């Protein structure tokens, strides 16, 4: 909120903001091209076509975050913003049950108590929800991860509502991206967002700029279609794809690119009953 | 884009709106995202009043976060798994149709999608005694076939009639009518207009591609926007009203690899949580066979690639019911 400048913060709010959030070390070393863990302020984009394991990877991250330290987790709180009713609670519970050594109802409820879910049905509602969530970040200092699945869900509806002008079409998403950036910066969060591959790869070579050359080197099919504000705030872009091996076991592979430092890391994983396995 | 108007929330008076409009603030989003100090100064309104209005508007128009544990409790009591009436199909779907999810049946013409839909409708209305809304956009729905299927479940005429009464049919031939039907369903539930035996538990849409395909193509985004709006309606109905939604879709051949893939493109492919492909292997069984192979192509709970065999003969895909005294296969 831009009127937060003069609004008096209470002592606890000030401490929460300045002290920094819990460290996210060891969240998932395989995913991050650099340091090995997301530092606060990182914006990670999961990009890939349907059926490539993006949502499974999100469940894996959520599990890693909400499990208690004794169960191998980080015991931090997660805010999950669901824009297309994708979230499957029963699947998450199955994964948690497999990862806890003694999975009682109490333990599961305790883990789930660290997860907050919001459903948004339009980009306008998403924007207003982000504004109203700001207070939640003040009140919960251990809330340091925001997951947005997915940020591209309103793309076609926005484009059709915006009439002829591209600016109006992108306006809502642009404002969301700008506000998210502000939230991430001020509250030291890490943001994970998924975008869907809904465009075909551009065969027009003049469209690819230097910005995309990195992706061409990394051999991924990527055609950016969201607004510039979003593209510029992403620090890590992770591409998901499916591979069919000869022994007919399905594995998924990811290519992780750090947008500023030009690092590329590849690894692969498979999905079992207990979730993602590297 | 909600426009500010008097009475939208307590404290928002007509004169306030006039002053705000004069300074370029016309919608809720404008008000919420602007610097209230500046606005108070420029419009000479009370800062306190503006903050209060902002808070109320946010509470009214934004979504509320729910705690994971509470949501889990709610889902445990409201999610149901509905058997499809065929053991092999149930095995494919991990014991049946889950409420809260959209399941898609894809296949070439003649692969049995409508037969499976009709079987699911009869199984739900007779065996599970739940209401079904069948939205038909292809003209493939016939009440006589439905009666035939009901007759294989029970020989008692009264029971047959009861089963058929639980199935409502809506014939739609364009996407706007389809959206209307779905909206009406939502309104009737929210106003608690109960039919004689309770809420609709299964929604069958046969088929989605018939109403959407004419809109796609060309450079306008409108067709895709309508498709995504329809997708959103279906998912909202599934989640909020705890229904199991079944949709059918055509297949096309992938340009590069030659594999069959569901029609309606990439954007639609993200919508269903489970997808089953129906095929007939003419090579092995000959053209007139009623046997089909159903394979799981997308699922969040089971590995893909599982295949089962179905027979869409006179019983649809329903299994022989011990109470039936009608004709066997």
Coordinates of C-alpha atoms in Angstrom, one line a residue:
Chain A
X1 CA 0.0 0.0 0.0
X2 CA 1.4 3.4 -0.8
X3 CA -0.1 4.9 2.2
X4 CA 1.9 2.6 4.4
X5 CA 4.6 5.2 4.4
X6 CA 2.9 7.3 7.0
X7 CA 0.9 4.6 8.7
X8 CA 2.5 3.7 12.0
X9 CA 3.8 0.2 12.1
X10 CA 3.5 -1.6 15.4
X11 CA 6.7 -2.7 17.0
X12 CA 6.1 -6.3 16.1
X13 CA 5.3 -5.5 12.5
X14 CA 8.6 -3.6 12.3
X15 CA 10.6 -6.4 13.7
X16 CA 8.9 -8.9 11.4
X17 CA 9.7 -6.9 8.4
X18 CA 13.3 -6.0 9.2
X19 CA 14.4 -9.2 11.0
X20 CA 14.1 -11.1 7.8
X21 CA 12.2 -14.3 7.2
X22 CA 13.4 -17.8 8.1
X23 CA 16.2 -19.1 5.9
X24 CA 15.1 -21.3 3.0
X25 CA 18.3 -23.2 2.8
X26 CA 18.1 -26.7 1.4
X27 CA 14.6 -26.1 -0.1
X28 CA 15.6 -27.9 -3.2
X29 CA 19.2 -27.9 -4.4
X30 CA 18.4 -29.5 -7.7
X31 CA 16.1 -26.6 -8.8
X32 CA 18.3 -23.7 -8.4
X33 CA 21.1 -22.9 -10.8
X34 CA 23.0 -20.8 -8.3
X35 CA 23.5 -20.7 -4.5
X36 CA 21.4 -23.9 -4.2
X37 CA 18.6 -22.3 -2.4
X38 CA 16.2 -19.5 -3.1
X39 CA 17.1 -16.3 -1.3
X40 CA 14.4 -13.9 -0.3
X41 CA 13.4 -11.7 -3.1
X42 CA 13.7 -14.4 -5.7
X43 CA 10.9 -14.9 -8.2
X44 CA 10.9 -18.3 -9.8
X45 CA 8.8 -19.2 -12.8
X46 CA 7.8 -22.8 -13.6
X47 CA 7.1 -23.0 -17.3
X48 CA 6.0 -26.0 -19.3
X49 CA 3.2 -27.7 -21.2
X50 CA 0.5 -29.8 -19.7
X51 CA 1.4 -33.0 -17.9
X52 CA 5.1 -32.1 -17.2
X53 CA 5.1 -32.2 -13.5
X54 CA 4.8 -28.5 -12.5
X55 CA 2.0 -29.0 -10.0
X56 CA 3.8 -32.1 -8.6
X57 CA 6.9 -30.0 -8.1
X58 CA 4.8 -27.4 -6.2
X59 CA 3.4 -30.1 -3.9
X60 CA 6.9 -31.3 -3.3
X61 CA 8.0 -27.7 -2.3
X62 CA 4.9 -27.3 -0.1
X63 CA 5.7 -30.6 1.6
X64 CA 9.3 -29.6 2.1
X65 CA 8.1 -26.3 3.7
X66 CA 5.3 -27.4 6.0
X67 CA 6.8 -30.6 7.4
X68 CA 8.2 -30.1 10.9
X69 CA 11.9 -30.0 11.3
X70 CA 11.8 -33.5 12.8
X71 CA 10.2 -34.7 9.6
X72 CA 12.8 -33.2 7.4
X73 CA 11.0 -30.0 6.6
X74 CA 11.6 -26.3 7.1
X75 CA 8.6 -25.6 9.2
X76 CA 7.7 -22.4 7.4
X77 CA 4.3 -21.2 6.3
X78 CA 3.2 -21.1 2.7
X79 CA 0.6 -18.9 0.9
X80 CA -0.9 -20.7 -2.1
X81 CA -2.9 -18.6 -4.5
X82 CA -4.9 -20.9 -6.8
X83 CA -6.3 -19.2 -10.0
X84 CA -7.7 -22.2 -11.8
X85 CA -9.0 -24.6 -9.1
X86 CA -6.0 -26.8 -9.7
X87 CA -5.0 -27.6 -6.2
X88 CA -5.7 -31.1 -5.1
X89 CA -5.7 -31.3 -1.3
X90 CA -6.0 -35.0 -1.1
X91 CA -2.9 -35.5 -3.3
X92 CA -1.0 -33.2 -0.9
X93 CA -2.1 -35.2 2.1
X94 CA -1.0 -38.4 0.4
X95 CA 2.4 -37.0 -0.2
X96 CA 2.7 -35.7 3.4
X97 CA 1.6 -39.1 4.7
X98 CA 4.3 -40.8 2.8
X99 CA 7.0 -38.4 4.1
X100 CA 6.1 -38.4 7.7
X101 CA 7.5 -41.3 9.7
X102 CA 4.4 -41.5 11.9
X103 CA 1.6 -39.9 10.0
X104 CA -1.2 -39.3 12.5
X105 CA -4.2 -37.1 11.8
X106 CA -2.8 -34.6 14.4
X107 CA 0.6 -34.3 12.6
X108 CA -1.1 -33.9 9.2
X109 CA -3.4 -31.2 10.6
X110 CA -0.4 -29.5 12.1
X111 CA 1.4 -29.4 8.8
X112 CA -1.6 -28.3 6.9
X113 CA -2.1 -25.5 9.5
X114 CA 1.0 -23.9 7.9
X115 CA -0.6 -23.7 4.5
X116 CA -3.0 -20.9 3.5
X117 CA -5.1 -21.2 0.3
X118 CA -6.8 -18.5 -1.7
X119 CA -8.9 -19.0 -4.8
X120 CA -9.2 -16.2 -7.3
X121 CA -11.6 -16.1 -10.2
X122 CA -10.5 -13.2 -12.2
X123 CA -7.4 -11.0 -12.6
X124 CA -9.2 -8.1 -10.9
X125 CA -10.0 -10.3 -7.9
X126 CA -6.4 -11.5 -7.9
X127 CA -5.2 -7.9 -7.7
X128 CA -7.6 -7.0 -4.9
X129 CA -6.7 -10.2 -3.1
X130 CA -3.0 -9.3 -3.2
X131 CA -3.8 -5.9 -1.6
X132 CA -5.8 -7.5 1.2
X133 CA -3.2 -10.2 1.8
X134 CA -0.6 -7.7 2.7
X135 CA -1.8 -7.6 6.3
X136 CA -1.3 -11.3 6.5
X137 CA 2.4 -11.0 5.7
X138 CA 2.7 -8.5 8.6
X139 CA 1.0 -10.8 10.9
X140 CA 2.8 -14.0 10.1
X141 CA 6.6 -13.6 10.1
X142 CA 7.1 -17.2 9.2
X143 CA 5.1 -16.8 6.0
X144 CA 7.9 -16.6 3.5
X145 CA 6.8 -18.4 0.4
X146 CA 4.1 -17.4 -2.0
X147 CA 3.0 -19.9 -4.7
X148 CA 0.9 -18.6 -7.5
X149 CA -0.6 -21.4 -9.7
X150 CA -0.9 -20.1 -12.3
X151 CA -0.3 -16.6 -13.2
X152 CA -1.3 -17.2 -16.9
X153 CA -4.8 -18.5 -16.1
X154 CA -6.6 -15.3 -17.1
X155 CA -4.6 -14.6 -20.2
X156 CA -7.2 -15.2 -22.8
X157 CA -10.0 -13.7 -20.8
X158 CA -8.0 -10.5 -20.2
X159 CA -7.1 -10.3 -23.8
X160 CA -10.7 -10.5 -24.9
X161 CA -11.9 -8.0 -22.3
X162 CA -9.3 -5.5 -23.1
X163 CA -10.7 -4.7 -26.6
X164 CA -8.2 -3.5 -29.1
X165 CA -5.5 -2.0 -26.9
X166 CA -2.7 -4.2 -25.7
X167 CA -2.2 -1.9 -22.8
X168 CA -5.6 -2.4 -21.4
X169 CA -5.4 -6.1 -22.0
X170 CA -2.3 -6.4 -20.0
X171 CA -3.2 -3.8 -17.4
X172 CA -4.4 -6.1 -14.7
X173 CA -1.6 -8.5 -15.0
X174 CA 0.9 -5.7 -15.0
X175 CA -0.5 -4.2 -11.8
X176 CA -0.5 -7.7 -10.2
X177 CA 3.1 -8.2 -11.2
X178 CA 4.2 -4.8 -9.9
X179 CA 2.4 -5.3 -6.6
X180 CA 3.8 -8.8 -6.3
X181 CA 7.3 -7.4 -6.8
X182 CA 6.7 -4.8 -4.1
X183 CA 5.4 -7.5 -1.7
X184 CA 8.3 -9.8 -2.4
X185 CA 10.8 -7.0 -1.9
X186 CA 9.3 -5.5 1.3
X187 CA 8.5 -8.7 3.1
X188 CA 11.5 -10.7 1.9
X189 CA 9.5 -13.5 0.3
X190 CA 10.2 -16.0 -2.3
X191 CA 7.7 -16.3 -5.1
X192 CA 7.0 -19.4 -7.2
X193 CA 4.6 -19.0 -10.1
X194 CA 3.6 -21.4 -12.8
X195 CA 2.9 -20.3 -16.4
X196 CA 1.5 -22.6 -19.0
X197 CA 2.9 -23.1 -22.4
X198 CA 0.0 -22.1 -24.5
X199 CA 1.7 -20.7 -27.5
X200 CA 3.6 -22.6 -30.2
X201 CA 7.2 -22.0 -30.6
X202 CA 7.8 -19.1 -32.8
X203 CA 9.4 -20.1 -36.0
X204 CA 10.2 -16.5 -36.7
X205 CA 13.8 -16.0 -35.8
X206 CA 13.6 -12.2 -35.7
X207 CA 11.4 -12.4 -32.7
X208 CA 14.0 -13.9 -30.5
X209 CA 16.1 -11.3 -28.8
X210 CA 19.3 -11.6 -26.9
X211 CA 17.2 -12.2 -23.8
X212 CA 16.0 -15.4 -25.4
X213 CA 19.3 -16.6 -26.8
X214 CA 20.0 -18.1 -23.4
X215 CA 16.9 -20.3 -23.8
X216 CA 17.8 -21.3 -27.3
X217 CA 21.1 -22.5 -26.0
X218 CA 19.4 -24.4 -23.3
X219 CA 17.3 -26.0 -26.0
X220 CA 13.9 -25.3 -24.6
X221 CA 10.7 -24.3 -26.3
X222 CA 9.9 -20.9 -24.9
X223 CA 7.8 -18.1 -26.2
X224 CA 7.1 -15.3 -23.8
X225 CA 3.5 -14.0 -23.9
X226 CA 2.9 -12.4 -20.5
X227 CA 3.5 -8.7 -19.9
X228 CA 7.0 -7.2 -19.7
X229 CA 6.7 -6.3 -16.1
X230 CA 6.3 -10.0 -15.2
X231 CA 9.1 -11.2 -17.5
X232 CA 11.5 -8.7 -16.1
X233 CA 10.9 -9.6 -12.5
X234 CA 11.6 -13.3 -12.9
X235 CA 15.0 -14.3 -11.5
X236 CA 14.9 -18.0 -12.2
X237 CA 13.1 -19.6 -15.0
X238 CA 12.6 -23.4 -14.9
X239 CA 11.4 -25.3 -17.9
X240 CA 9.6 -28.6 -17.5
X241 CA 9.4 -31.2 -20.2
X242 CA 8.4 -34.8 -20.4
X243 CA 10.7 -37.6 -21.6
X244 CA 9.8 -41.0 -22.6
X245 CA 12.6 -43.5 -21.9
X246 CA 13.2 -46.7 -23.7
X247 CA 12.2 -48.8 -20.8
X248 CA 8.8 -46.9 -20.8
X249 CA 9.2 -45.3 -17.5
X250 CA 8.2 -41.7 -17.6
X251 CA 10.6 -39.2 -16.3
X252 CA 10.4 -35.4 -16.4
X253 CA 13.3 -33.1 -16.9
X254 CA 13.9 -29.6 -15.9
X255 CA 16.2 -27.0 -17.2
X256 CA 16.8 -24.2 -14.7
X257 CA 18.0 -20.9 -15.9
X258 CA 19.1 -17.9 -13.8
X259 CA 18.0 -14.9 -15.9
X260 CA 20.6 -12.5 -14.7
X261 CA 23.7 -14.7 -14.4
X262 CA 23.2 -16.9 -17.4
X263 CA 23.7 -20.2 -15.6
X264 CA 21.9 -23.2 -16.8
X265 CA 21.4 -26.4 -14.8
X266 CA 19.6 -29.5 -16.0
X267 CA 18.3 -32.4 -14.0
X268 CA 15.5 -34.9 -14.1
X269 CA 12.9 -36.4 -11.8
X270 CA 10.2 -38.9 -11.7
X271 CA 6.8 -38.9 -9.9
X272 CA 5.8 -41.7 -7.6
X273 CA 3.1 -42.1 -5.0
X274 CA 5.1 -40.2 -2.5
X275 CA 5.7 -37.3 -4.8
X276 CA 8.7 -36.1 -6.8
X277 CA 11.8 -38.1 -6.6
X278 CA 15.1 -36.9 -8.1
Chain B
X1 CA -14.1 -3.9 -13.4
X2 CA -16.5 -2.8 -10.7
X3 CA -17.5 0.8 -11.0
X4 CA -17.9 2.8 -7.8
X5 CA -21.5 3.7 -7.2
X6 CA -23.4 5.0 -4.2
X7 CA -24.4 2.4 -1.8
X8 CA -21.8 -0.1 -3.0
X9 CA -20.6 -0.2 0.6
X10 CA -21.5 1.7 3.7
X11 CA -19.8 5.0 3.8
X12 CA -19.6 5.5 0.1
X13 CA -21.9 8.4 -0.6
X14 CA -22.8 9.9 -4.0
X15 CA -20.9 13.1 -3.3
X16 CA -17.8 11.1 -2.5
X17 CA -18.1 9.4 -5.8
X18 CA -18.5 12.6 -7.7
X19 CA -15.4 14.0 -6.1
X20 CA -13.4 10.8 -6.8
X21 CA -14.6 10.7 -10.4
X22 CA -13.4 14.3 -10.9
X23 CA -10.0 13.1 -9.9
X24 CA -9.9 10.1 -12.2
X25 CA -10.9 7.4 -9.7
X26 CA -13.8 5.5 -11.1
X27 CA -13.5 1.8 -10.2
X28 CA -12.8 -0.2 -7.1
X29 CA -9.3 -1.1 -8.4
X30 CA -8.5 2.6 -8.9
X31 CA -9.5 3.4 -5.3
X32 CA -7.7 0.5 -3.7
X33 CA -4.4 1.1 -5.6
X34 CA -4.1 4.8 -5.2
X35 CA -2.3 6.8 -2.5
X36 CA -5.1 7.6 -0.1
X37 CA -3.2 10.6 1.5
X38 CA -3.0 12.3 -1.9
X39 CA -6.6 11.5 -2.7
X40 CA -7.8 12.9 0.6
X41 CA -5.9 16.1 -0.1
X42 CA -7.0 16.5 -3.8
X43 CA -10.6 15.7 -3.2
X44 CA -10.8 17.2 0.2
X45 CA -12.3 14.1 1.7
X46 CA -11.6 12.7 5.1
X47 CA -8.6 10.4 5.1
X48 CA -10.2 8.2 7.8
X49 CA -13.4 7.8 5.7
X50 CA -11.3 6.8 2.7
X51 CA -9.4 4.2 4.7
X52 CA -12.6 2.8 6.1
X53 CA -14.2 2.6 2.6
X54 CA -11.1 0.9 1.2
X55 CA -11.1 -1.7 3.9
X56 CA -14.7 -2.5 3.3
X57 CA -14.3 -2.7 -0.4
X58 CA -11.3 -5.0 -0.1
X59 CA -13.3 -7.2 2.3
X60 CA -16.1 -7.3 -0.1
X61 CA -14.3 -8.0 -3.4
X62 CA -11.2 -9.9 -2.6
X63 CA -11.0 -13.6 -1.8
X64 CA -10.3 -14.9 1.7
X65 CA -7.4 -17.2 2.5
X66 CA -8.4 -20.5 4.1
X67 CA -6.3 -22.4 6.4
X68 CA -5.1 -25.8 5.0
X69 CA -6.3 -27.8 8.0
X70 CA -9.8 -26.3 7.8
X71 CA -10.0 -27.0 4.1
X72 CA -8.9 -30.6 4.6
X73 CA -11.7 -31.1 7.1
X74 CA -14.2 -29.7 4.8
X75 CA -13.0 -31.8 1.9
X76 CA -13.0 -35.0 3.9
X77 CA -16.7 -34.6 4.4
X78 CA -17.8 -33.3 1.1
X79 CA -15.7 -35.2 -1.4
X80 CA -17.3 -38.4 -2.7
X81 CA -16.1 -41.0 -5.2
X82 CA -18.9 -42.1 -7.5
X83 CA -18.7 -45.5 -9.2
X84 CA -19.3 -45.4 -12.9
X85 CA -21.1 -48.8 -13.0
X86 CA -18.2 -50.5 -14.7
X87 CA -15.5 -52.2 -12.6
X88 CA -12.8 -51.8 -15.2
X89 CA -13.6 -48.1 -15.8
X90 CA -13.6 -47.6 -12.0
X91 CA -10.2 -49.2 -11.8
X92 CA -8.9 -46.8 -14.5
X93 CA -10.3 -43.8 -12.6
X94 CA -8.9 -44.9 -9.2
X95 CA -12.3 -46.2 -7.9
X96 CA -14.6 -43.8 -9.8
X97 CA -15.4 -40.2 -10.6
X98 CA -14.2 -37.8 -7.9
X99 CA -16.4 -34.9 -7.0
X100 CA -14.7 -31.6 -7.3
X101 CA -12.9 -32.6 -10.5
X102 CA -13.4 -32.5 -14.2
X103 CA -12.9 -35.8 -16.0
X104 CA -12.5 -35.8 -19.8
X105 CA -13.3 -38.6 -22.2
X106 CA -11.6 -38.2 -25.5
X107 CA -11.9 -40.3 -28.6
X108 CA -12.6 -40.4 -32.3
X109 CA -16.2 -40.5 -33.5
X110 CA -17.7 -43.8 -32.8
X111 CA -15.3 -44.7 -30.0
X112 CA -18.1 -44.9 -27.5
X113 CA -17.9 -41.6 -25.6
X114 CA -21.7 -41.0 -25.6
X115 CA -22.3 -44.6 -24.6
X116 CA -20.0 -44.3 -21.6
X117 CA -21.7 -41.0 -20.7
X118 CA -25.2 -42.6 -20.8
X119 CA -24.0 -45.5 -18.8
X120 CA -22.5 -43.2 -16.1
X121 CA -25.8 -41.3 -16.0
X122 CA -27.9 -44.4 -15.5
X123 CA -25.5 -45.9 -13.0
X124 CA -25.5 -42.7 -11.0
X125 CA -29.3 -42.3 -11.0
X126 CA -30.2 -45.9 -10.4
X127 CA -27.4 -47.4 -8.3
X128 CA -26.3 -44.4 -6.4
X129 CA -29.7 -42.6 -6.4
X130 CA -28.2 -39.3 -7.2
X131 CA -29.3 -36.6 -9.6
X132 CA -27.6 -36.1 -13.0
X133 CA -27.7 -33.1 -15.3
X134 CA -26.9 -34.2 -18.9
X135 CA -26.0 -31.4 -21.3
X136 CA -26.2 -32.6 -24.8
X137 CA -24.7 -30.6 -27.6
X138 CA -24.4 -33.2 -30.3
X139 CA -27.9 -34.6 -30.5
X140 CA -26.6 -38.0 -29.5
X141 CA -28.8 -38.4 -26.5
X142 CA -31.8 -40.6 -26.9
X143 CA -34.3 -41.3 -24.1
X144 CA -35.0 -44.8 -25.5
X145 CA -31.4 -45.8 -25.1
X146 CA -31.5 -44.5 -21.6
X147 CA -34.5 -46.6 -20.9
X148 CA -32.8 -49.6 -22.4
X149 CA -29.8 -49.2 -20.1
X150 CA -32.1 -48.7 -17.1
X151 CA -33.9 -51.9 -18.0
X152 CA -30.6 -53.8 -17.7
X153 CA -30.3 -52.6 -14.1
X154 CA -33.7 -53.5 -12.9
X155 CA -36.8 -55.2 -14.3
X156 CA -39.1 -53.2 -12.0
X157 CA -40.8 -50.5 -14.1
X158 CA -41.3 -48.2 -11.2
X159 CA -37.6 -48.3 -10.4
X160 CA -36.8 -47.6 -14.0
X161 CA -39.0 -44.6 -14.1
X162 CA -37.5 -43.3 -10.9
X163 CA -34.0 -43.7 -12.3
X164 CA -35.0 -41.8 -15.4
X165 CA -36.6 -39.0 -13.5
X166 CA -33.4 -38.3 -11.7
X167 CA -31.7 -37.4 -15.0
X168 CA -32.3 -33.9 -16.3
X169 CA -31.5 -33.2 -19.9
X170 CA -30.5 -29.9 -21.5
X171 CA -30.1 -29.6 -25.2
X172 CA -27.7 -26.8 -26.2
X173 CA -26.2 -26.0 -29.5
X174 CA -24.0 -23.0 -28.8
X175 CA -21.7 -21.9 -26.1
X176 CA -23.8 -19.1 -24.9
X177 CA -26.8 -21.4 -24.2
X178 CA -24.4 -23.8 -22.5
X179 CA -23.1 -21.0 -20.2
X180 CA -26.7 -20.1 -19.5
X181 CA -27.5 -23.6 -18.4
X182 CA -24.5 -23.8 -16.2
X183 CA -25.3 -20.5 -14.6
X184 CA -28.9 -21.6 -14.0
X185 CA -27.6 -24.7 -12.3
X186 CA -25.4 -22.6 -10.0
X187 CA -28.3 -20.2 -9.2
X188 CA -30.8 -22.9 -8.4
X189 CA -28.4 -24.5 -6.0
X190 CA -27.4 -21.3 -4.3
X191 CA -31.1 -20.3 -3.9
X192 CA -31.6 -23.8 -2.5
X193 CA -34.3 -24.7 -5.0
X194 CA -34.3 -28.4 -4.4
X195 CA -35.7 -30.8 -6.8
X196 CA -37.6 -33.7 -5.5
X197 CA -34.6 -35.7 -4.5
X198 CA -31.6 -33.5 -3.8
X199 CA -28.8 -31.7 -5.6
X200 CA -27.1 -32.6 -8.8
X201 CA -24.1 -34.8 -8.2
X202 CA -22.9 -35.6 -11.7
X203 CA -22.8 -33.1 -14.6
X204 CA -22.2 -34.7 -18.0
X205 CA -21.3 -32.4 -20.9
X206 CA -21.4 -34.2 -24.3
X207 CA -19.6 -32.7 -25.9
X208 CA -17.6 -29.6 -25.2
X209 CA -15.7 -29.5 -28.5
X210 CA -19.0 -29.4 -30.5
X211 CA -19.8 -25.9 -29.1
X212 CA -16.2 -24.6 -28.9
X213 CA -14.6 -25.7 -32.2
X214 CA -16.7 -23.3 -34.3
X215 CA -15.3 -20.4 -32.3
X216 CA -11.7 -21.3 -32.6
X217 CA -9.4 -20.4 -35.4
X218 CA -8.8 -17.0 -36.7
X219 CA -6.8 -14.3 -34.9
X220 CA -9.3 -13.1 -32.4
X221 CA -8.9 -14.1 -28.8
X222 CA -12.6 -14.2 -28.3
X223 CA -13.1 -17.8 -29.0
X224 CA -10.4 -18.8 -26.7
X225 CA -11.7 -16.4 -24.0
X226 CA -15.1 -18.1 -24.2
X227 CA -13.5 -21.5 -24.0
X228 CA -11.6 -20.5 -20.9
X229 CA -14.8 -19.0 -19.4
X230 CA -16.6 -22.3 -20.0
X231 CA -13.7 -24.1 -18.4
X232 CA -13.9 -21.8 -15.4
X233 CA -17.6 -22.4 -15.0
X234 CA -17.2 -26.1 -15.1
X235 CA -14.4 -26.1 -12.6
X236 CA -16.2 -23.8 -10.3
X237 CA -19.3 -26.0 -10.4
X238 CA -17.2 -29.0 -9.7
X239 CA -15.4 -27.5 -6.7
X240 CA -17.9 -25.3 -5.1
X241 CA -20.9 -27.5 -5.5
X242 CA -19.1 -30.8 -5.0
X243 CA -20.1 -32.3 -8.3
X244 CA -18.3 -34.7 -10.6
X245 CA -18.1 -33.2 -14.0
X246 CA -17.6 -35.4 -17.1
X247 CA -16.9 -33.8 -20.5
X248 CA -16.2 -35.3 -23.9
X249 CA -13.9 -34.1 -26.5
X250 CA -12.7 -35.0 -29.9
X251 CA -9.2 -36.0 -30.9
X252 CA -6.9 -34.7 -33.6
X253 CA -3.6 -36.0 -34.9
X254 CA -0.5 -34.2 -33.7
X255 CA 1.2 -32.6 -36.7
X256 CA 4.7 -33.6 -35.9
X257 CA 4.5 -36.9 -34.1
X258 CA 1.3 -38.4 -35.6
X259 CA -0.1 -39.3 -32.1
X260 CA -3.7 -38.7 -31.2
X261 CA -4.1 -35.8 -28.9
X262 CA -7.2 -34.1 -27.5
X263 CA -8.8 -31.4 -29.6
X264 CA -9.3 -27.8 -28.4
X265 CA -5.6 -27.1 -28.1
X266 CA -3.1 -26.4 -25.4
X267 CA -5.1 -24.0 -23.3
X268 CA -7.9 -26.6 -22.8
X269 CA -5.5 -29.4 -22.0
X270 CA -4.8 -27.9 -18.6
X271 CA -8.4 -27.9 -17.6
X272 CA -9.4 -31.5 -16.8
X273 CA -7.7 -33.3 -14.0
X274 CA -8.2 -36.8 -15.5
X275 CA -8.3 -37.8 -19.1
X276 CA -9.3 -41.1 -20.6
X277 CA -8.8 -42.0 -24.3
X278 CA -11.3 -44.4 -25.9
X279 CA -10.2 -46.3 -29.0
X280 CA -11.4 -49.1 -31.0
X281 CA -8.7 -51.4 -32.3
X282 CA -10.3 -52.3 -35.6
X283 CA -7.2 -54.2 -36.6
X284 CA -7.5 -56.8 -34.0
X285 CA -11.2 -57.2 -33.6
X286 CA -12.8 -56.2 -36.9
X287 CA -15.0 -53.3 -37.7
X288 CA -18.2 -54.3 -36.1
X289 CA -16.9 -55.1 -32.7
X290 CA -18.3 -53.4 -29.6
X291 CA -15.1 -53.7 -27.7
X292 CA -13.1 -50.6 -26.9
X293 CA -9.8 -49.9 -25.1
X294 CA -9.8 -47.1 -22.6
X295 CA -6.5 -45.8 -21.6
X296 CA -5.6 -43.2 -18.9
X297 CA -3.7 -40.3 -20.5
X298 CA -3.7 -37.8 -17.6
X299 CA -4.2 -38.4 -13.9
X300 CA -2.9 -36.8 -10.7
X301 CA -3.3 -40.0 -8.8
X302 CA -2.3 -42.9 -11.0
X303 CA 0.5 -43.5 -13.5
X304 CA -0.6 -42.8 -17.0
X305 CA -0.8 -45.6 -19.6
X306 CA -3.1 -48.0 -17.8
X307 CA -5.4 -49.6 -20.2
X308 CA -8.6 -51.5 -19.7
X309 CA -11.0 -53.1 -22.1
X310 CA -14.6 -52.0 -22.2
X311 CA -17.6 -53.5 -24.1
X312 CA -20.2 -51.0 -25.2
X313 CA -22.8 -53.5 -26.2
X314 CA -26.5 -53.4 -25.2
X315 CA -25.6 -52.8 -21.6
X316 CA -23.5 -49.8 -22.4
X317 CA -20.4 -50.3 -20.2
X318 CA -22.5 -51.3 -17.2
X319 CA -21.8 -54.6 -15.7
X320 CA -24.4 -57.3 -15.4
X321 CA -26.5 -56.4 -12.4
X322 CA -27.8 -59.4 -10.5
X323 CA -31.3 -57.7 -10.2
X324 CA -31.7 -57.4 -13.9
X325 CA -34.0 -59.7 -15.6
X326 CA -33.7 -58.1 -19.0
X327 CA -31.7 -59.3 -21.9
X328 CA -28.1 -60.2 -21.3
X329 CA -25.3 -59.7 -23.9

